[in-house]
Amino acid sequence: MAFLRRPALVYLRYSTSATYTPFLTSTSRRTFTSLLRPATLSSTTAAPFARPTLPSVTAFATPLLQSSAPITPCSSSSSSLLSLTQARGHRRKTYNPSHLVRKRRFGFLARLRSKTGRNILKRRKETGRKHLTH
């Protein structure tokens, strides 16, 4: 009968795995599009682990057929995080000189990073320039 008995460690492992439930926060369950929309206070306090409720399919059917506009608004006021990511790569509208920006865009290390930049450095060395870059 000794071969039918299991060690106590196996029972402990089964009992802990049966009662163990992983802790999931509400942010890990939210989708990317729901992160773009600001969460309402009442929905997060009432059920913090519930999935966000979505409108029915028929509510989306008619507007999608009528226009090709995106479902989520792309305005910068919808989320401060979204507006920060959109404003990073914009062009400068006015002449606002900055030595750091000039070094970052046209400096020696920036020229080394790209293939065209290396070609510029090679061409300037061949012509005998004293200063290759800014």
Short mmCIF file of C-alpha atoms in Angstrom, two decimals:
data_model
loop_
_atom_site.label_atom_id
_atom_site.label_comp_id
_atom_site.label_asym_id
_atom_site.label_seq_id
_atom_site.Cartn_x
_atom_site.Cartn_y
_atom_site.Cartn_z
CA MET A 1 0.00 0.00 0.00
CA ALA A 2 3.00 2.29 0.28
CA PHE A 3 3.13 2.70 -3.51
CA LEU A 4 -0.34 4.32 -3.51
CA ARG A 5 0.67 7.07 -1.12
CA ARG A 6 1.91 10.35 -2.51
CA PRO A 7 4.41 12.56 -0.74
CA ALA A 8 2.97 15.45 1.23
CA LEU A 9 4.82 17.92 -0.99
CA VAL A 10 2.72 16.90 -4.00
CA TYR A 11 -0.49 17.55 -2.05
CA LEU A 12 0.85 20.88 -0.96
CA ARG A 13 1.68 21.80 -4.54
CA TYR A 14 -1.79 20.84 -5.76
CA SER A 15 -3.54 22.64 -2.95
CA THR A 16 -1.61 25.87 -3.46
CA SER A 17 -2.07 25.82 -7.22
CA ALA A 18 -5.81 25.27 -6.82
CA THR A 19 -6.23 28.24 -4.51
CA TYR A 20 -3.71 30.51 -6.23
CA THR A 21 -5.28 33.16 -8.40
CA PRO A 22 -3.01 35.63 -10.14
CA PHE A 23 -3.59 39.27 -9.33
CA LEU A 24 -4.51 41.18 -12.46
CA THR A 25 -4.85 44.92 -12.37
CA SER A 26 -7.42 46.76 -14.39
CA THR A 27 -4.73 48.28 -16.59
CA SER A 28 -3.43 44.89 -17.70
CA ARG A 29 -6.87 43.93 -18.95
CA ARG A 30 -7.56 47.15 -20.83
CA THR A 31 -7.04 47.23 -24.57
CA PHE A 32 -4.99 49.85 -26.38
CA THR A 33 -8.02 51.76 -27.63
CA SER A 34 -9.54 51.86 -24.17
CA LEU A 35 -6.29 53.34 -22.86
CA LEU A 36 -6.68 56.23 -25.29
CA ARG A 37 -10.02 57.14 -23.75
CA PRO A 38 -9.95 58.61 -20.24
CA ALA A 39 -11.55 56.24 -17.75
CA THR A 40 -14.59 57.46 -15.88
CA LEU A 41 -14.38 57.57 -12.11
CA SER A 42 -17.61 55.66 -11.55
CA SER A 43 -16.63 52.70 -13.73
CA THR A 44 -13.26 52.23 -12.04
CA THR A 45 -14.54 52.53 -8.49
CA ALA A 46 -17.60 50.35 -8.96
CA ALA A 47 -15.82 47.38 -10.56
CA PRO A 48 -12.06 47.90 -10.80
CA PHE A 49 -11.39 44.45 -12.30
CA ALA A 50 -14.25 44.38 -14.77
CA ARG A 51 -13.64 44.75 -18.47
CA PRO A 52 -14.79 48.02 -20.02
CA THR A 53 -18.25 47.76 -21.47
CA LEU A 54 -18.55 48.24 -25.20
CA PRO A 55 -21.60 49.42 -27.15
CA SER A 56 -23.48 46.91 -29.24
CA VAL A 57 -22.45 46.06 -32.79
CA THR A 58 -25.51 47.79 -34.26
CA ALA A 59 -24.42 51.07 -32.68
CA PHE A 60 -21.22 50.94 -34.74
CA ALA A 61 -22.77 49.58 -37.93
CA THR A 62 -24.48 52.70 -39.28
CA PRO A 63 -21.74 55.28 -38.58
CA LEU A 64 -19.06 53.04 -40.06
CA LEU A 65 -21.02 52.57 -43.24
CA GLN A 66 -21.68 56.30 -43.60
CA SER A 67 -18.16 57.62 -43.02
CA SER A 68 -14.62 56.36 -42.97
CA ALA A 69 -13.67 58.38 -39.87
CA PRO A 70 -11.85 56.51 -37.08
CA ILE A 71 -13.82 55.33 -34.06
CA THR A 72 -11.52 56.95 -31.53
CA PRO A 73 -11.06 60.70 -31.84
CA CYS A 74 -7.57 61.80 -32.80
CA SER A 75 -7.72 65.16 -31.08
CA SER A 76 -4.92 66.12 -28.75
CA SER A 77 -7.41 66.88 -25.98
CA SER A 78 -8.55 63.25 -25.69
CA SER A 79 -5.52 62.19 -23.71
CA SER A 80 -2.47 63.98 -22.44
CA LEU A 81 -0.32 60.91 -23.14
CA LEU A 82 -1.51 60.81 -26.73
CA SER A 83 -0.79 64.49 -27.23
CA LEU A 84 2.76 64.04 -25.92
CA THR A 85 3.49 61.28 -28.39
CA GLN A 86 2.08 63.25 -31.32
CA ALA A 87 4.03 66.44 -30.65
CA ARG A 88 7.47 64.83 -30.46
CA GLY A 89 8.33 64.72 -34.16
CA HIS A 90 6.83 68.00 -35.33
CA ARG A 91 8.72 70.48 -37.45
CA ARG A 92 9.76 73.80 -36.02
CA LYS A 93 7.55 76.58 -37.32
CA THR A 94 9.80 79.54 -36.64
CA TYR A 95 13.52 80.18 -36.61
CA ASN A 96 14.46 79.22 -33.08
CA PRO A 97 18.18 78.43 -33.04
CA SER A 98 19.48 75.87 -30.59
CA HIS A 99 23.04 74.62 -30.50
CA LEU A 100 21.98 71.25 -29.07
CA VAL A 101 19.41 70.65 -31.79
CA ARG A 102 21.94 71.59 -34.47
CA LYS A 103 24.49 69.16 -33.02
CA ARG A 104 21.88 66.41 -32.76
CA ARG A 105 20.73 66.76 -36.36
CA PHE A 106 23.90 67.71 -38.21
CA GLY A 107 26.72 66.76 -35.83
CA PHE A 108 29.54 64.29 -36.37
CA LEU A 109 27.86 61.44 -34.47
CA ALA A 110 24.61 61.96 -36.37
CA ARG A 111 26.55 61.73 -39.63
CA LEU A 112 28.20 58.49 -38.50
CA ARG A 113 24.85 56.82 -37.72
CA SER A 114 23.42 56.85 -41.24
CA LYS A 115 24.78 55.64 -44.55
CA THR A 116 24.23 58.99 -46.25
CA GLY A 117 25.91 60.75 -43.34
CA ARG A 118 28.99 58.56 -43.71
CA ASN A 119 29.05 59.40 -47.41
CA ILE A 120 28.94 63.11 -46.55
CA LEU A 121 31.88 62.72 -44.16
CA LYS A 122 33.87 60.75 -46.74
CA ARG A 123 33.21 63.36 -49.42
CA ARG A 124 34.21 66.22 -47.11
CA LYS A 125 37.43 64.44 -46.10
CA GLU A 126 38.33 63.95 -49.76
CA THR A 127 37.89 67.66 -50.50
CA GLY A 128 40.13 68.50 -47.55
CA ARG A 129 37.72 70.31 -45.28
CA LYS A 130 39.11 71.42 -41.95
CA HIS A 131 35.73 71.09 -40.15
CA LEU A 132 33.66 68.13 -41.31
CA THR A 133 30.49 68.87 -39.35
CA HIS A 134 29.07 71.21 -36.73
#
